[in-house]
GROMACS .gro file of N, CA and C in nm:
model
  489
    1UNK      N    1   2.154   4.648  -0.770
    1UNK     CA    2   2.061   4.699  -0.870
    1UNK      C    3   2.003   4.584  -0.951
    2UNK      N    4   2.073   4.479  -0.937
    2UNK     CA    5   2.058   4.365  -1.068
    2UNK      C    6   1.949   4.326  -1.009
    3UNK      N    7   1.927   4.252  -0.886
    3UNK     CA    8   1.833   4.215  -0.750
    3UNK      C    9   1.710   4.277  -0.783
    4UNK      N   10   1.760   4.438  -0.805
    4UNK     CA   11   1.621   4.437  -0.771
    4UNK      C   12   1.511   4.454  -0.904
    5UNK      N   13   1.584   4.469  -1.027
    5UNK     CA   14   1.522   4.449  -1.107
    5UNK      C   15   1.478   4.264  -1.138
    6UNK      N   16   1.529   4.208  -1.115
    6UNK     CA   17   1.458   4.043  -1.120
    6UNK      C   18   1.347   4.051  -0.992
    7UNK      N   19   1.349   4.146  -0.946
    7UNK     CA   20   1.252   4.136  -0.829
    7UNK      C   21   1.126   4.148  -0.914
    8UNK      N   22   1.130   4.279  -0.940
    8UNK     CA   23   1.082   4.375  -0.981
    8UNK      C   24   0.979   4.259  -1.106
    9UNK      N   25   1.066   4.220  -1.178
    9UNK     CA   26   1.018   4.094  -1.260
    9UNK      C   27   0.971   4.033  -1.252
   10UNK      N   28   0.996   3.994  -1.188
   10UNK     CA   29   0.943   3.802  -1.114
   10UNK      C   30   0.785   3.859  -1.046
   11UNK      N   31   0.829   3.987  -0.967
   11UNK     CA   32   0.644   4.025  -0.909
   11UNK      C   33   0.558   4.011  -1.026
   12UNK      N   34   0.621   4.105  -1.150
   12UNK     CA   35   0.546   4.179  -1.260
   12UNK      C   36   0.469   4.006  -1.312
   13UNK      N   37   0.541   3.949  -1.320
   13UNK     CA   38   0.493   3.800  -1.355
   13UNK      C   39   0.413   3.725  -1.262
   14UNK      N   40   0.413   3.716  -1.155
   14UNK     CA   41   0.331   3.683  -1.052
   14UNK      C   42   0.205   3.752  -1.055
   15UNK      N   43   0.190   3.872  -1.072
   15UNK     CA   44   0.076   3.933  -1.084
   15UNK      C   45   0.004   3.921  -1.206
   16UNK      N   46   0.089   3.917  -1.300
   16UNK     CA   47   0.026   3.869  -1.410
   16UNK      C   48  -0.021   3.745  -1.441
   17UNK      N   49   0.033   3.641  -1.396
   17UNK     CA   50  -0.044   3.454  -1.368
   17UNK      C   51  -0.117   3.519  -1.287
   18UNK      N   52  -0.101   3.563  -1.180
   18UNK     CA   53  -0.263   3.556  -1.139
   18UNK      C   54  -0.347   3.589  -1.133
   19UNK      N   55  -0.347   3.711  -1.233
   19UNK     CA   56  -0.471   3.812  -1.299
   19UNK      C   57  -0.494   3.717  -1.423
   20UNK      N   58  -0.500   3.645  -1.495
   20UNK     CA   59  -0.499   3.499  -1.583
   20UNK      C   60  -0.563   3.384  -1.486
   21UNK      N   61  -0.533   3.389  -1.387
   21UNK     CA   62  -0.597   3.254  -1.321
   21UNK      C   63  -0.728   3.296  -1.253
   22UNK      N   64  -0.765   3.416  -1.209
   22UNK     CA   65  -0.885   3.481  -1.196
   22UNK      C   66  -0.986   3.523  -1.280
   23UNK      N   67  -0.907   3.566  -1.399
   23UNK     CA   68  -1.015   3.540  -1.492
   23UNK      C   69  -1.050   3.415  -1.546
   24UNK      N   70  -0.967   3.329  -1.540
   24UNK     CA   71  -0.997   3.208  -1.591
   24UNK      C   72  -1.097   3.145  -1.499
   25UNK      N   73  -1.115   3.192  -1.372
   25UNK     CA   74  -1.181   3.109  -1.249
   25UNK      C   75  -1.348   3.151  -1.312
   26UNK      N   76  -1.311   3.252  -1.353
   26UNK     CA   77  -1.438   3.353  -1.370
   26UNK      C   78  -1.534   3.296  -1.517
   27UNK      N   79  -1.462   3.274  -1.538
   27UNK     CA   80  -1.513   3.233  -1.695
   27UNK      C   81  -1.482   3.097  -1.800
   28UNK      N   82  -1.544   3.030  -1.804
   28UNK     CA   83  -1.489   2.884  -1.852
   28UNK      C   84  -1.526   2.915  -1.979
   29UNK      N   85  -1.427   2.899  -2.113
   29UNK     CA   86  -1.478   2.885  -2.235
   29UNK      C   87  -1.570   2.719  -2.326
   30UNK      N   88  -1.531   2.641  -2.251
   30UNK     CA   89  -1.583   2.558  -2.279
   30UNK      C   90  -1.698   2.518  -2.231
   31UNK      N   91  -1.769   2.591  -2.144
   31UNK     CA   92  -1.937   2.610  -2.063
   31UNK      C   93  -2.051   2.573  -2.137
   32UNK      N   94  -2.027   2.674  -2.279
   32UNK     CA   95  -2.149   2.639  -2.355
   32UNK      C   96  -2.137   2.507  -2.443
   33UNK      N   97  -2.017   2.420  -2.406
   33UNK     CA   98  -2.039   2.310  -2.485
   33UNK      C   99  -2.122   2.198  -2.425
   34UNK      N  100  -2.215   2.137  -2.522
   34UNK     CA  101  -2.338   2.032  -2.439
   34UNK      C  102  -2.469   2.063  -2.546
   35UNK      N  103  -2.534   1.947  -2.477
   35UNK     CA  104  -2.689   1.952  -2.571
   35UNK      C  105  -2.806   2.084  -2.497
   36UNK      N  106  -2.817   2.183  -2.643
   36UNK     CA  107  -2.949   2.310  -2.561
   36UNK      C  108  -3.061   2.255  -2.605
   37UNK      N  109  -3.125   2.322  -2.546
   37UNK     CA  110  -3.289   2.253  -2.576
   37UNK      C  111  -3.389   2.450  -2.617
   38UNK      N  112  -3.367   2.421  -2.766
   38UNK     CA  113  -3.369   2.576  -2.810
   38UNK      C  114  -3.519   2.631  -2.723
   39UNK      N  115  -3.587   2.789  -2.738
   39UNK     CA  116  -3.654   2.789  -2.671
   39UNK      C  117  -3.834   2.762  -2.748
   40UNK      N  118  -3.875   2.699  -2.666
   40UNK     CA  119  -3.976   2.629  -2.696
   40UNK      C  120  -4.020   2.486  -2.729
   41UNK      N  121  -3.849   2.455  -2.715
   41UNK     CA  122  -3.848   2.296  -2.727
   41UNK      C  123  -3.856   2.245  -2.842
   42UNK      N  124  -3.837   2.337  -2.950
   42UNK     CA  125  -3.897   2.274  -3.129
   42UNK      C  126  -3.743   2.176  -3.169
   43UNK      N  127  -3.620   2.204  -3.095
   43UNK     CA  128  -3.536   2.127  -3.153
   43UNK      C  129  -3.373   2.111  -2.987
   44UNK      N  130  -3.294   2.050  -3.029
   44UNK     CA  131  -3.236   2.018  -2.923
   44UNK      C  132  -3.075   2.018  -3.009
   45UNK      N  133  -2.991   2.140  -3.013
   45UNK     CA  134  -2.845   2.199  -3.063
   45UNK      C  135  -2.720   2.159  -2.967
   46UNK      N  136  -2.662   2.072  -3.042
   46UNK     CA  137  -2.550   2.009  -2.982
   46UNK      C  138  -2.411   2.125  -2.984
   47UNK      N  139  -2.370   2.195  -2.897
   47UNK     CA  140  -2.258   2.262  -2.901
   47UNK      C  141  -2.125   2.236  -2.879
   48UNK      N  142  -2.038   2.268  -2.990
   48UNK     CA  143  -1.870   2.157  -2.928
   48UNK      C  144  -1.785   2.249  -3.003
   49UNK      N  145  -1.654   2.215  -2.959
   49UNK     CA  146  -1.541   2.289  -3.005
   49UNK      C  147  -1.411   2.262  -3.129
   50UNK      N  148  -1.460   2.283  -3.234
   50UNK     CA  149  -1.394   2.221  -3.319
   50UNK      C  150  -1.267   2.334  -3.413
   51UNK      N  151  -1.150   2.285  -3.412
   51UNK     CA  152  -1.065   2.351  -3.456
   51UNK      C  153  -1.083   2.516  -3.438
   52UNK      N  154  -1.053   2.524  -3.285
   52UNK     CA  155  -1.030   2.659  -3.184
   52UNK      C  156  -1.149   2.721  -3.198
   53UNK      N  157  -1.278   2.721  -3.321
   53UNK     CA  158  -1.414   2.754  -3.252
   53UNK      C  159  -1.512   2.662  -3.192
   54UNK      N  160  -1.592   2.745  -3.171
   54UNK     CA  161  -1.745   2.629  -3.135
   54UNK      C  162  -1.842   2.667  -3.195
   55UNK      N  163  -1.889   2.585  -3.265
   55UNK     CA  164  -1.989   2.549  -3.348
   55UNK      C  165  -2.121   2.415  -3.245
   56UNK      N  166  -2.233   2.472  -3.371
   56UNK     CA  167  -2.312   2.331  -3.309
   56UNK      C  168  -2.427   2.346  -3.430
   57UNK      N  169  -2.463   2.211  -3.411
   57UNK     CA  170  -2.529   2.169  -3.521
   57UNK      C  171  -2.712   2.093  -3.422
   58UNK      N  172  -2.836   2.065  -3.519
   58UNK     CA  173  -2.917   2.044  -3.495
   58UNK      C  174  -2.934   1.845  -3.467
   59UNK      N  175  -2.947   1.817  -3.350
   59UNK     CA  176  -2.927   1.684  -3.338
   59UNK      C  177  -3.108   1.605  -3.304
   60UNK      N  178  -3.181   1.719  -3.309
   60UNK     CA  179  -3.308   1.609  -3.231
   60UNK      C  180  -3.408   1.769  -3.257
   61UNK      N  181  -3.543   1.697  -3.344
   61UNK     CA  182  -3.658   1.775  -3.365
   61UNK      C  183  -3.761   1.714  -3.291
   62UNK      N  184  -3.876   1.836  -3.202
   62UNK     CA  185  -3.962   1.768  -3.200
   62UNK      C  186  -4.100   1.749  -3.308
   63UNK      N  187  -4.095   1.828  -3.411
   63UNK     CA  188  -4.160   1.767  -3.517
   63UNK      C  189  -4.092   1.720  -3.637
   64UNK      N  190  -3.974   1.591  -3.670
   64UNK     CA  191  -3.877   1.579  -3.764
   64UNK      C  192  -3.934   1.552  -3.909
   65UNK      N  193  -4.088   1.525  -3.901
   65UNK     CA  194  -4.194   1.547  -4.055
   65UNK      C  195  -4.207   1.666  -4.121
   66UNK      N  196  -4.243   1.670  -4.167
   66UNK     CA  197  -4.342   1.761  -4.246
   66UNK      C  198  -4.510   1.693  -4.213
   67UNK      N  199  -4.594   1.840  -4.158
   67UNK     CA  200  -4.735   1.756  -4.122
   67UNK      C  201  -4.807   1.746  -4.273
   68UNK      N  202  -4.890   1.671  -4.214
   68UNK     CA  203  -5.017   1.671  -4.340
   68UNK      C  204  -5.019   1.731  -4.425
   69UNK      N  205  -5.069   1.893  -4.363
   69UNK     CA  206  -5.150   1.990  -4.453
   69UNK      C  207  -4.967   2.084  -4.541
   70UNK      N  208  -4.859   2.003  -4.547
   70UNK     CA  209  -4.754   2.085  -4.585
   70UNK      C  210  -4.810   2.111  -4.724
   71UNK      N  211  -4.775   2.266  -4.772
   71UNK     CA  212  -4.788   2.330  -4.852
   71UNK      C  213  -4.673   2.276  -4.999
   72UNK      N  214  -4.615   2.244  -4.983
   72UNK     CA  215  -4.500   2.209  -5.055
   72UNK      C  216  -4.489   2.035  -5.128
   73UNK      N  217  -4.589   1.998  -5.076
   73UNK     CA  218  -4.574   1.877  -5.111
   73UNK      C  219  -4.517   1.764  -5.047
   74UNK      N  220  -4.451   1.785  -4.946
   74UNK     CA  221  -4.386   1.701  -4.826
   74UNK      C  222  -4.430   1.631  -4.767
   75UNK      N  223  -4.563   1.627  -4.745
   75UNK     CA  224  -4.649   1.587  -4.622
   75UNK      C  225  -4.532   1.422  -4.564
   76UNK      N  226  -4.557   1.415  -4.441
   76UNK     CA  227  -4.498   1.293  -4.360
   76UNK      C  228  -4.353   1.252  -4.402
   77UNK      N  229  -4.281   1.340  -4.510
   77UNK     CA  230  -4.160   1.325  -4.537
   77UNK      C  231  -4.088   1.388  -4.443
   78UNK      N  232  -3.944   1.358  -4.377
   78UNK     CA  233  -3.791   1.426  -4.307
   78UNK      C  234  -3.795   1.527  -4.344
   79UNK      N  235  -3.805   1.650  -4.275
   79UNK     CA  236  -3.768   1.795  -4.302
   79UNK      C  237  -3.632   1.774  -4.297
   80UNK      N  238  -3.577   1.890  -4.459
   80UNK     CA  239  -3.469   1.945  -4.526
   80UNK      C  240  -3.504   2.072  -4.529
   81UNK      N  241  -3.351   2.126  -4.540
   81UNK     CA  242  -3.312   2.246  -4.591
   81UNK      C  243  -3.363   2.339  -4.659
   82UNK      N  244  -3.504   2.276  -4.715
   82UNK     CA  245  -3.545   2.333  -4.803
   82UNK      C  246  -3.580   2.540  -4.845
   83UNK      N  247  -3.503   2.548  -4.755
   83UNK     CA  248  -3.508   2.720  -4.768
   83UNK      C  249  -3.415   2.774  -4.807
   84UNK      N  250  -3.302   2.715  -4.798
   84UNK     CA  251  -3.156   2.757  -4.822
   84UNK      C  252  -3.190   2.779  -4.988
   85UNK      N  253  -3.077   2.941  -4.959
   85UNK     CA  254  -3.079   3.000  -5.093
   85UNK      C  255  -3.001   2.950  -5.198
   86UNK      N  256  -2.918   2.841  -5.127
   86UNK     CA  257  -2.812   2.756  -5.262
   86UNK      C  258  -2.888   2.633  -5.291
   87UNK      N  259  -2.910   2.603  -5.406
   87UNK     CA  260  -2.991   2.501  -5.456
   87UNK      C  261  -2.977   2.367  -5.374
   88UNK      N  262  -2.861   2.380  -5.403
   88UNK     CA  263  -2.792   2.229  -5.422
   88UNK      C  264  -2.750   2.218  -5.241
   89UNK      N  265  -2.780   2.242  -5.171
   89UNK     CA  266  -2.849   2.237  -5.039
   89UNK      C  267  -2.921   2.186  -4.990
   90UNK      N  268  -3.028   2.224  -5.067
   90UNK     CA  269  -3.215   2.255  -4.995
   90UNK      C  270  -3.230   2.092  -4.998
   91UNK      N  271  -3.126   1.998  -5.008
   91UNK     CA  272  -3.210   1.853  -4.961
   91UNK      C  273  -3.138   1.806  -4.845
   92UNK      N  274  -3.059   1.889  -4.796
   92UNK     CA  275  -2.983   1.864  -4.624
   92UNK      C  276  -3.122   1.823  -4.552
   93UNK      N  277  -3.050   1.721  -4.481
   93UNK     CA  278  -3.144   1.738  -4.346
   93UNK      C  279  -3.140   1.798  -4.263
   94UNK      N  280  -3.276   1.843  -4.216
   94UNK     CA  281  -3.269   1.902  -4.073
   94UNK      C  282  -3.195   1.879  -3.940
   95UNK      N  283  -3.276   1.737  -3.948
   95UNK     CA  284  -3.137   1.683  -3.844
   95UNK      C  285  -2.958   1.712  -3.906
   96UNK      N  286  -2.866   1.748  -3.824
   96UNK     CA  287  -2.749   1.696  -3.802
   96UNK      C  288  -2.728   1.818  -3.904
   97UNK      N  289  -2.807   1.940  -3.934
   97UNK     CA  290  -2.744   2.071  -3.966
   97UNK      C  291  -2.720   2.140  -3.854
   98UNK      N  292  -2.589   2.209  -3.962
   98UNK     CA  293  -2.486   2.339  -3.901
   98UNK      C  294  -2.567   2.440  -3.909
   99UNK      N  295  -2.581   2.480  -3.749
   99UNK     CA  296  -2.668   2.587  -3.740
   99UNK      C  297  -2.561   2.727  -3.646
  100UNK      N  298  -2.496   2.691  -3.575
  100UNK     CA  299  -2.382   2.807  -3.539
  100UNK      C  300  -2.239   2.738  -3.571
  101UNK      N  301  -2.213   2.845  -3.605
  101UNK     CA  302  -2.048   2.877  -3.680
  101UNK      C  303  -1.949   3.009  -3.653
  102UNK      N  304  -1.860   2.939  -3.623
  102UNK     CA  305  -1.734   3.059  -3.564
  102UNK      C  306  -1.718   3.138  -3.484
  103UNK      N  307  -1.806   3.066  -3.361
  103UNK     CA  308  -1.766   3.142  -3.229
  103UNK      C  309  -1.635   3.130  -3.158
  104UNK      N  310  -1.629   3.278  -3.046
  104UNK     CA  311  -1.519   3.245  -3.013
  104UNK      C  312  -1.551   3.250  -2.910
  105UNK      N  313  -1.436   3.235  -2.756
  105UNK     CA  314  -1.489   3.278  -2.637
  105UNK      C  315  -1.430   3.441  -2.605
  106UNK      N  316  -1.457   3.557  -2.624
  106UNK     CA  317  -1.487   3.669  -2.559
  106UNK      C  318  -1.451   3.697  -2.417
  107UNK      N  319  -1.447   3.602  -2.309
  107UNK     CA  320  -1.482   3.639  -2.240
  107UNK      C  321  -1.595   3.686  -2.123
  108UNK      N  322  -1.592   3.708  -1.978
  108UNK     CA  323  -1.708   3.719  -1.905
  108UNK      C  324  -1.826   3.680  -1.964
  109UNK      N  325  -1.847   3.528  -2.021
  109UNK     CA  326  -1.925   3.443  -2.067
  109UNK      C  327  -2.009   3.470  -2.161
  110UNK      N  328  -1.908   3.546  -2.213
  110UNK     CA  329  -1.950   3.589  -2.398
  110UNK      C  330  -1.890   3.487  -2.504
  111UNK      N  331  -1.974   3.449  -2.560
  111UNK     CA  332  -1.877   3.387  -2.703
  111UNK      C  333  -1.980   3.484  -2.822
  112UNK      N  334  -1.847   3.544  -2.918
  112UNK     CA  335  -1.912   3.604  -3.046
  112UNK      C  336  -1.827   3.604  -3.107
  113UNK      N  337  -1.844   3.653  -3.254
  113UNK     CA  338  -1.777   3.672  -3.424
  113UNK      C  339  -1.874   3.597  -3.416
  114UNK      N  340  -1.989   3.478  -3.429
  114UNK     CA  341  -2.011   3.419  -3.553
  114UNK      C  342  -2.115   3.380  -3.564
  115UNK      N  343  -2.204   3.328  -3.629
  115UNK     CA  344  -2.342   3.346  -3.694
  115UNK      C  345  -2.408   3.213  -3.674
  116UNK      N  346  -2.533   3.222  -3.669
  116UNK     CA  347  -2.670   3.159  -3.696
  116UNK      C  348  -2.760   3.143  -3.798
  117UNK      N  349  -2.738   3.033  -3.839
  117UNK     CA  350  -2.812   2.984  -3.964
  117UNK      C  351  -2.989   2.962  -3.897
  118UNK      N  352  -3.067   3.048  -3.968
  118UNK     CA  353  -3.218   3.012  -3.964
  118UNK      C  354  -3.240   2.909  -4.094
  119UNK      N  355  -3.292   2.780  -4.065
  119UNK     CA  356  -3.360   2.706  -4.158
  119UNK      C  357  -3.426   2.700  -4.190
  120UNK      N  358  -3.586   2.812  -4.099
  120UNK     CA  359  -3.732   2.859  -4.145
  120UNK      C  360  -3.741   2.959  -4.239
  121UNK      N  361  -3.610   3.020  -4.299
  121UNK     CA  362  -3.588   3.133  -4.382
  121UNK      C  363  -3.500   3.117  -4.445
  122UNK      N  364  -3.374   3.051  -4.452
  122UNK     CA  365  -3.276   3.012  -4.532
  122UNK      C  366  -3.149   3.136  -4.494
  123UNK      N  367  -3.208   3.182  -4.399
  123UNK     CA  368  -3.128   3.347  -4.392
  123UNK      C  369  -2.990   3.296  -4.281
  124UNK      N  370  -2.884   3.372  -4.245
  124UNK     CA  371  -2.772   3.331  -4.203
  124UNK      C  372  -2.731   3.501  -4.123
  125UNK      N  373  -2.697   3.526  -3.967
  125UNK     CA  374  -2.713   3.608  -3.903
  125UNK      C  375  -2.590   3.640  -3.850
  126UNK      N  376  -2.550   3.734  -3.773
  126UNK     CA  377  -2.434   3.777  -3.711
  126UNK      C  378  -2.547   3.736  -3.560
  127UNK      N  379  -2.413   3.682  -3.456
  127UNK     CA  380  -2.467   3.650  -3.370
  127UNK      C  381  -2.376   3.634  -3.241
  128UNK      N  382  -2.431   3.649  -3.095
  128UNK     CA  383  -2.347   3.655  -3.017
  128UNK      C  384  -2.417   3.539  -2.885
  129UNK      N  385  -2.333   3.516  -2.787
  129UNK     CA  386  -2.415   3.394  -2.709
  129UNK      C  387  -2.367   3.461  -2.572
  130UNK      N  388  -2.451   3.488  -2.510
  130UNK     CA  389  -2.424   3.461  -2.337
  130UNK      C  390  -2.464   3.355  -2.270
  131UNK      N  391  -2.391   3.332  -2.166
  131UNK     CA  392  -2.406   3.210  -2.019
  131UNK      C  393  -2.428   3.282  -1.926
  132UNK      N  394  -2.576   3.286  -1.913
  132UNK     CA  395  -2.610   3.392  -1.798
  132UNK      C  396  -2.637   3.324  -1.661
  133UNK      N  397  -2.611   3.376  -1.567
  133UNK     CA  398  -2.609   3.297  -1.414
  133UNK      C  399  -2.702   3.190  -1.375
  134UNK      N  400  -2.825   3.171  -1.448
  134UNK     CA  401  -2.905   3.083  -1.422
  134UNK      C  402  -2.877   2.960  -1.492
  135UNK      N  403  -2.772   2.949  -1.557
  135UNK     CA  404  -2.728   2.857  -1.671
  135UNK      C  405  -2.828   2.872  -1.798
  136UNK      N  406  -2.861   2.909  -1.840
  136UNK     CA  407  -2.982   2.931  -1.943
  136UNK      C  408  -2.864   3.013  -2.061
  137UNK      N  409  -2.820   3.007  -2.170
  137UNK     CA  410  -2.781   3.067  -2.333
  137UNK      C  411  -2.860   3.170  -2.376
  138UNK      N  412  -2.834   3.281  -2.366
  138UNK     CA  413  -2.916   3.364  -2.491
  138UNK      C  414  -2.832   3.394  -2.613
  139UNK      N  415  -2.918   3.371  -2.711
  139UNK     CA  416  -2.858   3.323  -2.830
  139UNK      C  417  -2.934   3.485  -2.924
  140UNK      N  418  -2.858   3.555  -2.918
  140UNK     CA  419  -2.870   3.700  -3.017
  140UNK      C  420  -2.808   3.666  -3.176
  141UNK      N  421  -2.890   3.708  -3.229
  141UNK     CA  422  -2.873   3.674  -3.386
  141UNK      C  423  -2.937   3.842  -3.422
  142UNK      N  424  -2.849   3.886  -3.509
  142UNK     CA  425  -2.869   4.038  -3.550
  142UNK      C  426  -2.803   4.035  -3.671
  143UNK      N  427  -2.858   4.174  -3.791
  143UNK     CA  428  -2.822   4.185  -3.893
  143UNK      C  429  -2.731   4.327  -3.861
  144UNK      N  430  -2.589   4.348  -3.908
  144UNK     CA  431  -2.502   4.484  -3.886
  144UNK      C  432  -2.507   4.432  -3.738
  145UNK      N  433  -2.507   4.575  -3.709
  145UNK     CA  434  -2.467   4.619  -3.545
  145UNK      C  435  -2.605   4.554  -3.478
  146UNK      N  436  -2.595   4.516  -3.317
  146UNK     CA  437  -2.684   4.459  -3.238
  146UNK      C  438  -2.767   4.538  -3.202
  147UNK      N  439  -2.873   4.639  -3.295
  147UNK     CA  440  -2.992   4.684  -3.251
  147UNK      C  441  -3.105   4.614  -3.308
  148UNK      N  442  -3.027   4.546  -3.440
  148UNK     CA  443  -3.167   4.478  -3.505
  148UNK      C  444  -3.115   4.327  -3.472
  149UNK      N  445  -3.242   4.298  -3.429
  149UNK     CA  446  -3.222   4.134  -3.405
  149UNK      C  447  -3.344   4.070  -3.366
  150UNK      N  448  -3.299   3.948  -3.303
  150UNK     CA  449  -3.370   3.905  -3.226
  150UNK      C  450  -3.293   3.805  -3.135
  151UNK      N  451  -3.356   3.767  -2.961
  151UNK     CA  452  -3.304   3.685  -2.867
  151UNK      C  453  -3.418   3.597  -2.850
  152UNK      N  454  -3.309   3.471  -2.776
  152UNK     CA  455  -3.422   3.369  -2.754
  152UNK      C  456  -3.310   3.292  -2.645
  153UNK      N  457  -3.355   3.222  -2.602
  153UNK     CA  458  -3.313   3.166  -2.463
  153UNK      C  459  -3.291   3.048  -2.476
  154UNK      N  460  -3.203   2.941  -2.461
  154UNK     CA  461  -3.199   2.806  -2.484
  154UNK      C  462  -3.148   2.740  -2.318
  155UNK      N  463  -3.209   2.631  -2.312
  155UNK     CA  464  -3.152   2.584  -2.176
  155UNK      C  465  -3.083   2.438  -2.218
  156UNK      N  466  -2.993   2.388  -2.113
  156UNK     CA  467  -2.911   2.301  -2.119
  156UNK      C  468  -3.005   2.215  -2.084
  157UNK      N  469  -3.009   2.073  -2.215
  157UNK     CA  470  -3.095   1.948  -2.198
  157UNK      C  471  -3.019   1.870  -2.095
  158UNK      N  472  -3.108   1.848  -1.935
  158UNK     CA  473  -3.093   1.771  -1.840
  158UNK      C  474  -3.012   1.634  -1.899
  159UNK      N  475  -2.902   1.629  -1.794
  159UNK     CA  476  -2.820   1.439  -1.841
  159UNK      C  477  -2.960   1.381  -1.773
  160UNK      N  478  -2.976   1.252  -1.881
  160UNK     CA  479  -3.007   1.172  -1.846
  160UNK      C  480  -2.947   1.079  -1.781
  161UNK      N  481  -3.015   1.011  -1.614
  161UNK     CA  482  -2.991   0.906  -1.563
  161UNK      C  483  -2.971   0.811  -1.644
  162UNK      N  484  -2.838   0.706  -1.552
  162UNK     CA  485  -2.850   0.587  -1.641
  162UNK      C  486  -2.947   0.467  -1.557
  163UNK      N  487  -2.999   0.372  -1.668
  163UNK     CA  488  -3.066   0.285  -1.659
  163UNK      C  489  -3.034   0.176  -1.612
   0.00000   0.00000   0.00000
């Protein structure tokens, strides 16, 4: 009887590593870490894993001025923060801001809990990320539950060859 309960065990455990190693085959949590190239190309979001979430911050604009005709007084100065609703903020730079915070990995190439900072509005979102088969991020940012939102698509910035 003893036999066959360690049997009995030892399967129950076997099946269980390897229902763990199949999903793991299936799904890498560390996938979305790397440079995206948000959609439309206006900026380029470095994603990494820092103390058990992943976060990523803004590393490369393609307009990092303020043009000419800025309304605000900026003209040809480094875009900042300047939208953020805490004062003592609004002189961050653009570059090298925290723009996602407190993701987790989910699973079947979900990472969610955690939010998206907009810097064109100062506003801060509930948000969720897929790795969809083409390698391409959709990056859902919603207020409450995921009917109100909006998606946008980010692709992984090509390694550059070395020189």
């Amino acid at each position: 009887m003893h036999m066959r309960v360690m049997r009995a065990l030892v399967l129950c455990a076997v099946v269980t590593i390897s229902g763990h190693a199949v999903r793991a085959a299936n799904g890498n949590p560390d996938a979305i870490v790397g440079i995206w190239v948000t959609e439309g190309g206006k900026s380029h979001v470095e994603i990494a894993l820092r103390n058990g979430q992943y976060e990523g911050h803004i590393v490369w604009l393609k307009e990092p001025d303020y043009p000419a005709d800025d309304q605000q007084g900026m003209a040809g100065k480094s875009k900042v923060d300047r939208e953020n609703p805490e004062i003592a903020l609004r002189t961050r730079p653009i570059i090298g801001l925290p723009l996602l915070s407190g993701f987790r990995y989910a699973g079947d190439n979900v990472w969610s809990d955690g939010s998206i900072y907009d810097p064109e509005s100062g506003k801060t979102y509930h948000c969720k990320m897929t790795l969809m088969k083409n390698g391409d991020l959709k990056v859902r940012g919603y207020i409450g539950f995921s009917l109100f939102g909006r998606t946008t698509v980010w692709s992984r910035l090509p390694a550059t060859p070395p020189t």
